[in-house]
mmCIF file of C-alpha atoms and ligand atoms in Angstrom:
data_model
loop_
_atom_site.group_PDB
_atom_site.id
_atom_site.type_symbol
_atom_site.label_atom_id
_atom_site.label_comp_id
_atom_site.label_asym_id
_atom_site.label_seq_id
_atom_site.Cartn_x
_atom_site.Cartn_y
_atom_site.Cartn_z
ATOM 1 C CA UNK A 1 107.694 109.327 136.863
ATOM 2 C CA UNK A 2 109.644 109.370 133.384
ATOM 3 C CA UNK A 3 107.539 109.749 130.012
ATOM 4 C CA UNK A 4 109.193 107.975 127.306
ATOM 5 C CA UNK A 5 108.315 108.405 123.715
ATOM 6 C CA UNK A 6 109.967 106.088 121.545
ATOM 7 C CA UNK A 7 111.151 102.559 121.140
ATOM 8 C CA UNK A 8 114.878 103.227 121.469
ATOM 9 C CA UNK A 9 114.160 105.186 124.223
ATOM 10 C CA UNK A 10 112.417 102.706 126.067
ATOM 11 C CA UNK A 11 114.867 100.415 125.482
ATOM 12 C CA UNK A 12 117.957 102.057 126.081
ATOM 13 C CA UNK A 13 116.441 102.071 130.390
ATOM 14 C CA UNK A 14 114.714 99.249 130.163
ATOM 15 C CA UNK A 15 117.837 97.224 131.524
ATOM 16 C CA UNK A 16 118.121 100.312 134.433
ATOM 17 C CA UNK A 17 114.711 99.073 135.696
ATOM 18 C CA UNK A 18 113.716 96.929 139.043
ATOM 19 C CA UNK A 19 112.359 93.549 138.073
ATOM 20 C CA UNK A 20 109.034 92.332 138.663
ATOM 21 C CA UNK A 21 107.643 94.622 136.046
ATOM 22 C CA UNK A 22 104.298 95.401 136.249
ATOM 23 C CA UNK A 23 102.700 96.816 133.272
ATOM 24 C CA UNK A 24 99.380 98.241 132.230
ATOM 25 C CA UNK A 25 98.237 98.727 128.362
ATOM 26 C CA UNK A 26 96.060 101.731 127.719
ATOM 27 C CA UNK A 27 94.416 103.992 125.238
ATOM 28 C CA UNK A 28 94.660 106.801 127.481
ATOM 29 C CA UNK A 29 91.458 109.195 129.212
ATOM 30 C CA UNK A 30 92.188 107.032 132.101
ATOM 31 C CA UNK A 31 89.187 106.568 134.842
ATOM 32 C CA UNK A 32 89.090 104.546 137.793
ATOM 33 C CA UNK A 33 89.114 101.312 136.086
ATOM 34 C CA UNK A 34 92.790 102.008 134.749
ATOM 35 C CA UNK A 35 93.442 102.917 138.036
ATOM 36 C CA UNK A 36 92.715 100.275 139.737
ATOM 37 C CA UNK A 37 95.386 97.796 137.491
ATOM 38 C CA UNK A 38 97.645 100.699 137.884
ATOM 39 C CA UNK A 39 97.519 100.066 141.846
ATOM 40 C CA UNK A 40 97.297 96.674 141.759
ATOM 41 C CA UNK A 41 100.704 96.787 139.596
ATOM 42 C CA UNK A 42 101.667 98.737 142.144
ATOM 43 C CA UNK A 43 101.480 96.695 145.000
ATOM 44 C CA UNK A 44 102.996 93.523 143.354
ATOM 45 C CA UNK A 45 106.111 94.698 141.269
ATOM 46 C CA UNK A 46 108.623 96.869 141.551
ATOM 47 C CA UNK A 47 108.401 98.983 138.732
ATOM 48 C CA UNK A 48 105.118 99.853 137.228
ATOM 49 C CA UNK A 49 105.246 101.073 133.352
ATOM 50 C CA UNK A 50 101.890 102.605 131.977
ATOM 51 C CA UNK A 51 101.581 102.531 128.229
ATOM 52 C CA UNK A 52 99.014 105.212 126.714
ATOM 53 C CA UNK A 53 98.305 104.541 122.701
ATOM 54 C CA UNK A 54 95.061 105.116 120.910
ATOM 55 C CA UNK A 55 96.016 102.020 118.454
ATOM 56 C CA UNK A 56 94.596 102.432 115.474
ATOM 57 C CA UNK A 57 94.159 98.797 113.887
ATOM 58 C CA UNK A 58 92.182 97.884 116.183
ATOM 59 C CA UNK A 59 88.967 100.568 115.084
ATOM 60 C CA UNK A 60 86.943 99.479 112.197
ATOM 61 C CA UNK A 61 86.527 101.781 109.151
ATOM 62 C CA UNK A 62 83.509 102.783 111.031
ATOM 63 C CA UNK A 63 84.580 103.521 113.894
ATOM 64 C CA UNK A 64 85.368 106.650 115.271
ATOM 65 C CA UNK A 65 89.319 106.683 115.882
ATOM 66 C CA UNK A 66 90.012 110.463 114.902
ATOM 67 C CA UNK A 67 86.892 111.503 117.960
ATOM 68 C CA UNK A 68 88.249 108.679 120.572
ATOM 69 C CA UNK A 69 88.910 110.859 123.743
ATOM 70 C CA UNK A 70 92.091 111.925 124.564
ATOM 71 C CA UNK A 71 93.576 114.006 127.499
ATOM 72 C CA UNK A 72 97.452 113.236 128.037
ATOM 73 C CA UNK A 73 97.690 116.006 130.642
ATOM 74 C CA UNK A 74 95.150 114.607 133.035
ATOM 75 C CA UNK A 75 96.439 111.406 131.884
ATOM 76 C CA UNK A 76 100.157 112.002 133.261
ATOM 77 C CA UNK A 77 98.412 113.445 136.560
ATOM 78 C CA UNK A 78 96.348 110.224 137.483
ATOM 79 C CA UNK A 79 99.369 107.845 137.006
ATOM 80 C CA UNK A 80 101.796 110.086 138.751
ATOM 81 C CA UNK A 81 101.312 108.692 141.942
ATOM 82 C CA UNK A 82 101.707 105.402 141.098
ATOM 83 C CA UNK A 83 103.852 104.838 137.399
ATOM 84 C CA UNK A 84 107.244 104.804 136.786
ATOM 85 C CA UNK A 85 107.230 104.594 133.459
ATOM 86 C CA UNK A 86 105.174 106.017 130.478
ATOM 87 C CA UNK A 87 105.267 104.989 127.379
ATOM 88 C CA UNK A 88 103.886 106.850 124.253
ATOM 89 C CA UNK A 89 104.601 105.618 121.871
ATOM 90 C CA UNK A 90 103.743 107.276 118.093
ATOM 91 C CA UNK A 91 101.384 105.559 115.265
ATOM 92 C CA UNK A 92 103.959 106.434 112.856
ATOM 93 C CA UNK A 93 106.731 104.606 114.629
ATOM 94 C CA UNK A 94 104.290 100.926 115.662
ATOM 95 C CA UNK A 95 102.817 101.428 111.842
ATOM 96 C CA UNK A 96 105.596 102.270 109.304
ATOM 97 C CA UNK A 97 104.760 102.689 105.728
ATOM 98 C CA UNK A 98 104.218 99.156 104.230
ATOM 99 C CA UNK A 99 103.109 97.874 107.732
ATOM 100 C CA UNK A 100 102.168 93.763 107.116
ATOM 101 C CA UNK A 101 103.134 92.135 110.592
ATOM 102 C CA UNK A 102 99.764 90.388 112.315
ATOM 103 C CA UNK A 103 98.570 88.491 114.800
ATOM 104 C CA UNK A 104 95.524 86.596 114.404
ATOM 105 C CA UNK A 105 94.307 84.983 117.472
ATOM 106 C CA UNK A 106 91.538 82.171 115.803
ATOM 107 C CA UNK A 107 88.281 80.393 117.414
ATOM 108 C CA UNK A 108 87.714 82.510 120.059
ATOM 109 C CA UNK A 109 87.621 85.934 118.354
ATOM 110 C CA UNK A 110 84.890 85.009 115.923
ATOM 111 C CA UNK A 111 81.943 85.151 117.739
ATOM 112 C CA UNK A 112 80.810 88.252 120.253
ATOM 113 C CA UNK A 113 83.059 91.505 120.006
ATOM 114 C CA UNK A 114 85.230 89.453 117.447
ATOM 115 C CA UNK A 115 82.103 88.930 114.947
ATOM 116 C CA UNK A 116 80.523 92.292 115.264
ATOM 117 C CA UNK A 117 84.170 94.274 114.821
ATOM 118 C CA UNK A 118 85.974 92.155 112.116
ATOM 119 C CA UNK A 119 89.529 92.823 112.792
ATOM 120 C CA UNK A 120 89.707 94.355 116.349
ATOM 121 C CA UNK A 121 91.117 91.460 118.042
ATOM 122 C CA UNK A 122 94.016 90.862 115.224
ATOM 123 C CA UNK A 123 94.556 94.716 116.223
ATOM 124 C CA UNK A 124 94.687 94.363 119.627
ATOM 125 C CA UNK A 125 96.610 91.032 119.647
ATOM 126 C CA UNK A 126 99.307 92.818 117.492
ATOM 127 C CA UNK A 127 99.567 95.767 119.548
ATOM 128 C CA UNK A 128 99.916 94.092 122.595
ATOM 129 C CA UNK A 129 102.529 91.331 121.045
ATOM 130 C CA UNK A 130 103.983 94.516 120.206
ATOM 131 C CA UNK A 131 103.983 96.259 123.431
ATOM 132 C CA UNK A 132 104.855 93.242 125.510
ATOM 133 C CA UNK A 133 107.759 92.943 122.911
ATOM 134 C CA UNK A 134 109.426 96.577 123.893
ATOM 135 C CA UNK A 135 108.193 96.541 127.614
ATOM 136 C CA UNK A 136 109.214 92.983 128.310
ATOM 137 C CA UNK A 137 107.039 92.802 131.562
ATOM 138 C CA UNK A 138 106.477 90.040 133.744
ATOM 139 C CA UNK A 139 102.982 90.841 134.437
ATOM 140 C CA UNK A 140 100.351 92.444 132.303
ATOM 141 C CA UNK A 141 97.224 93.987 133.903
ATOM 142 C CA UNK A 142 93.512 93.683 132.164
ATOM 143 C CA UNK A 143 90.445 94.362 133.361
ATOM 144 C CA UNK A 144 87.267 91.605 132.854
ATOM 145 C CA UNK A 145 85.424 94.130 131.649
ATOM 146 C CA UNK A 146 86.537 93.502 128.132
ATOM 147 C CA UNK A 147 86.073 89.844 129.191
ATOM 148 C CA UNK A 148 86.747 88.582 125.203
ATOM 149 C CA UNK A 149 89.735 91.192 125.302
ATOM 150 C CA UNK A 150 90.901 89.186 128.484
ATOM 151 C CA UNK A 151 90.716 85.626 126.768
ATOM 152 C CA UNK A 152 92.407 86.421 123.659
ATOM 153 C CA UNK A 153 95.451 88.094 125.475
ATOM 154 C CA UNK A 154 95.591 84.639 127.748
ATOM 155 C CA UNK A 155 95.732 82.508 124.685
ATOM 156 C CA UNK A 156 97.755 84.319 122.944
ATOM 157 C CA UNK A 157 100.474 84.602 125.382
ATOM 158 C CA UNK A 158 99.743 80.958 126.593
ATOM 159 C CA UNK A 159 100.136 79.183 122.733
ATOM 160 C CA UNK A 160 102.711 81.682 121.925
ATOM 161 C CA UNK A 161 104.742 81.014 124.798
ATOM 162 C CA UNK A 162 105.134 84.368 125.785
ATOM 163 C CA UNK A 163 107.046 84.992 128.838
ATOM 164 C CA UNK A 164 104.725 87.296 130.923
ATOM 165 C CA UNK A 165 101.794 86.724 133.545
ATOM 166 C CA UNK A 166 98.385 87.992 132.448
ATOM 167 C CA UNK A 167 96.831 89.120 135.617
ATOM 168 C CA UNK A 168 92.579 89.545 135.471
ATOM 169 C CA UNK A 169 91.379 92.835 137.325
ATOM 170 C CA UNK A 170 87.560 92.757 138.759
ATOM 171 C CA UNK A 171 85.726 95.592 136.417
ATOM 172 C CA UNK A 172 84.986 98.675 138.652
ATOM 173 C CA UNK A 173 81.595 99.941 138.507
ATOM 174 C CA UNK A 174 79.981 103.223 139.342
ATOM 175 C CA UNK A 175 78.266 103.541 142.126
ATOM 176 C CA UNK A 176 74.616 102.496 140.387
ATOM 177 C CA UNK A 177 76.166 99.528 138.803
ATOM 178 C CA UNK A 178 77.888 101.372 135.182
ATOM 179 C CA UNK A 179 80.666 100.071 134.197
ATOM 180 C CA UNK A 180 83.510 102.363 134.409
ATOM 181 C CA UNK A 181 84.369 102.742 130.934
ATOM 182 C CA UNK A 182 85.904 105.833 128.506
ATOM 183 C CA UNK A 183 82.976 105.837 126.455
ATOM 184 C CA UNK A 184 80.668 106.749 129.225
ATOM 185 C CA UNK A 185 81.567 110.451 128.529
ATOM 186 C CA UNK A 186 79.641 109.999 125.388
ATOM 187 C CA UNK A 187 76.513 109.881 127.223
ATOM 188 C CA UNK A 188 73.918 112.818 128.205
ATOM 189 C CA UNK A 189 72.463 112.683 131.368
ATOM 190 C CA UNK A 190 69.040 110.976 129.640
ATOM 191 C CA UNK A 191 71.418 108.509 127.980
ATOM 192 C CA UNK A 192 73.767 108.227 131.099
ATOM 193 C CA UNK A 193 70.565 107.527 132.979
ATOM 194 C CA UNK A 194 68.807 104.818 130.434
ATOM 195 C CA UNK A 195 72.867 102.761 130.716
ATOM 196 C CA UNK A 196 72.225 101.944 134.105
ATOM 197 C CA UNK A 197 70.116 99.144 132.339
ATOM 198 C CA UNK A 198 72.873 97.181 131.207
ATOM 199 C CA UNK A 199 73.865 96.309 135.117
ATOM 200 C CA UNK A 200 70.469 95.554 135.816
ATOM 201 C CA UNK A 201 70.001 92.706 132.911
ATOM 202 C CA UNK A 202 73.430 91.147 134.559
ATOM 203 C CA UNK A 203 72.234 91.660 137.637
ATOM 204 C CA UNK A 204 69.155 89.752 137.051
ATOM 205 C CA UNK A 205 71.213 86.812 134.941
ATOM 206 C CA UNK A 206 72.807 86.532 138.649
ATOM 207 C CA UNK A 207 69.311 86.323 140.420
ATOM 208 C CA UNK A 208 67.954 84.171 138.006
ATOM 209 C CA UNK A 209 71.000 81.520 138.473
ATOM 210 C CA UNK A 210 71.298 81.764 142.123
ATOM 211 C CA UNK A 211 67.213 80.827 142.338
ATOM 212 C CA UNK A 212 68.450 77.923 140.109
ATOM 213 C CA UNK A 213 68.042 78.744 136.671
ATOM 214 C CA UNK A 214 70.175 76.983 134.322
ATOM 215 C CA UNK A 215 68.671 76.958 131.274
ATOM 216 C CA UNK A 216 70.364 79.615 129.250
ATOM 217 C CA UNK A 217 67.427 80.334 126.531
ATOM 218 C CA UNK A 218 65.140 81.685 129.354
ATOM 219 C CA UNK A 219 68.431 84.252 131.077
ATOM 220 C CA UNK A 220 69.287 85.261 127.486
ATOM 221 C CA UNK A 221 64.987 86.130 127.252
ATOM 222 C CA UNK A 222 64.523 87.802 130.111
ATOM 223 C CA UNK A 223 67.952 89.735 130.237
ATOM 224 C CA UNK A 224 66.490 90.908 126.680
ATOM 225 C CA UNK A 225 62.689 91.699 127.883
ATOM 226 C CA UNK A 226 64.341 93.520 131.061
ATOM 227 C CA UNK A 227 66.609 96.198 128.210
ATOM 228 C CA UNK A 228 63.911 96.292 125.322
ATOM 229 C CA UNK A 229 61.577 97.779 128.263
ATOM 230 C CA UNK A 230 64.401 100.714 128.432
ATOM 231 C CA UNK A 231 63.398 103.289 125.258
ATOM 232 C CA UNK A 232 67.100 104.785 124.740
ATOM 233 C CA UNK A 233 68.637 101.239 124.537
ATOM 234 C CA UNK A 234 69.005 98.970 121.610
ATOM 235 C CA UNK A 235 70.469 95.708 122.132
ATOM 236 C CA UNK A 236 73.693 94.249 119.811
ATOM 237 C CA UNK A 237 73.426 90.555 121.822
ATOM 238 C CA UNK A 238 72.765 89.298 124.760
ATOM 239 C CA UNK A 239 74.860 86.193 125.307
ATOM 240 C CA UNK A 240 75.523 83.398 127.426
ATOM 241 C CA UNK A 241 78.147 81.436 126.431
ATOM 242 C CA UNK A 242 81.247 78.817 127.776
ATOM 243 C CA UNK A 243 83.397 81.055 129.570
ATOM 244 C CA UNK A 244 86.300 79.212 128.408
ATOM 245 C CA UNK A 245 84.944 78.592 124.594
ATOM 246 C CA UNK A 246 82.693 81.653 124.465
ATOM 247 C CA UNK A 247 80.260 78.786 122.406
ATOM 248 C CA UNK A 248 76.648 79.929 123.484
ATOM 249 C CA UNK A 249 75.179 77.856 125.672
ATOM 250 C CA UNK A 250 71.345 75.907 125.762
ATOM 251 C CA UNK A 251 72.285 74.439 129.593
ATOM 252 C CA UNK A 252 74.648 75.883 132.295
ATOM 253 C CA UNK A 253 76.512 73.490 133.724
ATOM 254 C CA UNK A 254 79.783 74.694 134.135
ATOM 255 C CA UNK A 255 80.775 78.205 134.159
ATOM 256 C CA UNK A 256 79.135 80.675 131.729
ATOM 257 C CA UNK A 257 80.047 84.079 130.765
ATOM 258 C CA UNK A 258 76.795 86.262 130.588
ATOM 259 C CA UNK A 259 78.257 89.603 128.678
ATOM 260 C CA UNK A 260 75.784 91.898 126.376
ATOM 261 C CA UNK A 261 76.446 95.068 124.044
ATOM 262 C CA UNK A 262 73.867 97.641 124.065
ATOM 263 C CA UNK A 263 73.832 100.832 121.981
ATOM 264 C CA UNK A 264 72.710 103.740 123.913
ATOM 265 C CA UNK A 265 72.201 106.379 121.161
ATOM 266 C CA UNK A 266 75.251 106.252 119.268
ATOM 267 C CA UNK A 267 77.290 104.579 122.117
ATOM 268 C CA UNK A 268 78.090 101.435 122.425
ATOM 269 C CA UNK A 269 78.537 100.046 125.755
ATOM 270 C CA UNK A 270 79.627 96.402 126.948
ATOM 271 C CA UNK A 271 80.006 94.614 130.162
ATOM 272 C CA UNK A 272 79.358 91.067 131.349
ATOM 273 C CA UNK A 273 79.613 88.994 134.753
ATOM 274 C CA UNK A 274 80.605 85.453 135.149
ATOM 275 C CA UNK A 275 78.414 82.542 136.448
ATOM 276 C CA UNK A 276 79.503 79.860 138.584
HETATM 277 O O1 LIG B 1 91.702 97.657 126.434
HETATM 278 C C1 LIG B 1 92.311 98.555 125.825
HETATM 279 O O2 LIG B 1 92.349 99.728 126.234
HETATM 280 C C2 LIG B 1 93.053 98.216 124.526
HETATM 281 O O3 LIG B 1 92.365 97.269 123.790
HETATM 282 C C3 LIG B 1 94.511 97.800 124.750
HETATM 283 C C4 LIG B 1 94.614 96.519 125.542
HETATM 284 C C5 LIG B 1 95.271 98.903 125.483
HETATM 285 C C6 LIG B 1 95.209 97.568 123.410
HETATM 286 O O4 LIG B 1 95.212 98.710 122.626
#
């Protein structure tokens, strides 16, 4: 495994490397989730390139970029099985002074994560146009988890005719149902204990569809009756919404994206499943 730390370093071996190209965006204080794109990389390319930046456009001024968790040690251990590459790049060399280069991804990225963190997507969409740029994979990994995350990259890349494959990774869970997710290191044990509601509301959006509930008013109320009855949690939104569109929905007809963000204490946790 080779750690690379610039552009012109990447690029000077990029045309040295096997094609297919698997490769797998990250912010780093990798967990089991990472891992599993990392493998699944693995298993359909030949070369597997791991990129760890903690990109800063795409925290709001209130969120906490300078405290985001970072371990590049452990990091470099996890992957080493499985990467060929790493890339880290620096802030100072993807921003330069009198930075003005964006990529605004519209429709989709106004609603859900996109309305409660203006400017995130337009961050992420610009650091991944930016990564997929200097990598020049042919297939990108992303977990559903960040299910909004997910659709932007696929537009993006589709109306932008980029040339890659987006490939979507199931979310791995802990074993009570958590989502595996960076931010769960945030939580005490109380906390860590009261987030184990935020599987049970999906859970129950599931049961509540396969006993053939479709109207979406009465999921989004009792998904929302099932957290308030959990002290530590306060919901952001419950939603379920086109899974295409990401339009909420009154009826479910087609498939639906049920997703939710719930502040436990100060953290704020996501997740979502897919209906139909
Ligand atoms: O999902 C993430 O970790 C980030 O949003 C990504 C895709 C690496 C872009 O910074």
């Amino acid at each position: 495994m080779k750690t690379v730390e610039t552009i012109a370093g990447y690029r000077e071996i990029r045309s040295q490397l096997y094609e297919p190209i698997g490769f797998v965006p990250t912010m780093g204080y990798l967990h089991e989730g990472h891992l599993s794109l990392v493998k699944r990389a693995r298993e359909e390319n030949r070369t597997v390139v791991v990129s760890i930046f903690v990109n800063p456009t795409q925290f709001g001024p209130d969120e906490d970029l300078k405290n985001y968790p970072r371990d590049k040690q452990r990091d470099l251990y996890m992957l080493e099985s499985y990467t060929d590459i790493v890339f880290l790049p620096s802030a100072e060399e993807f921003y330069t002074s009198g930075y003005n280069s964006w990529v605004d991804i519209e429709g989709i990225t106004d609603v859900l994560e996109g309305a409660r963190r203006p400017g995130h997507f337009r961050g992420v969409a610009t650091v991944c146009t930016k990564l997929f740029n200097i990598v020049q994979p042919t297939r990108a990994y992303f977990a559903q988890k960040d299910a909004q995350q997910l659709l932007v990259i696929k537009k993006m890349v589709r109306e932008l005719n980029m040339p890659l494959e987006i490939v979507a990774c199931p979310t791995i869970r802990e074993q009570d149902g958590l989502a595996m997710s960076s931010r769960n290191t945030y939580l005490n044990q109380e906390q860590r204990q009261a987030a184990k509601v935020l599987y049970k509301a999906l859970k129950l959006s599931e049961e509540l569809y396969s006993d053939g509930e479709r109207d979406a008013n009465t999921i989004r109320r009792r998904m929302t009756e099932l957290i308030e009855a959990e002290p530590l949690a306060e919901i952001d939104y419950v939603s379920v919404a086109n899974a295409e569109s990401l339009q909420e929905l009154d009826k479910i007809s087609d498939k639906a994206l049920v997703s939710l963000a719930v502040n436990i204490g100060r953290t704020r946790l996501i997740d979502n499943v897919v209906l139909g």
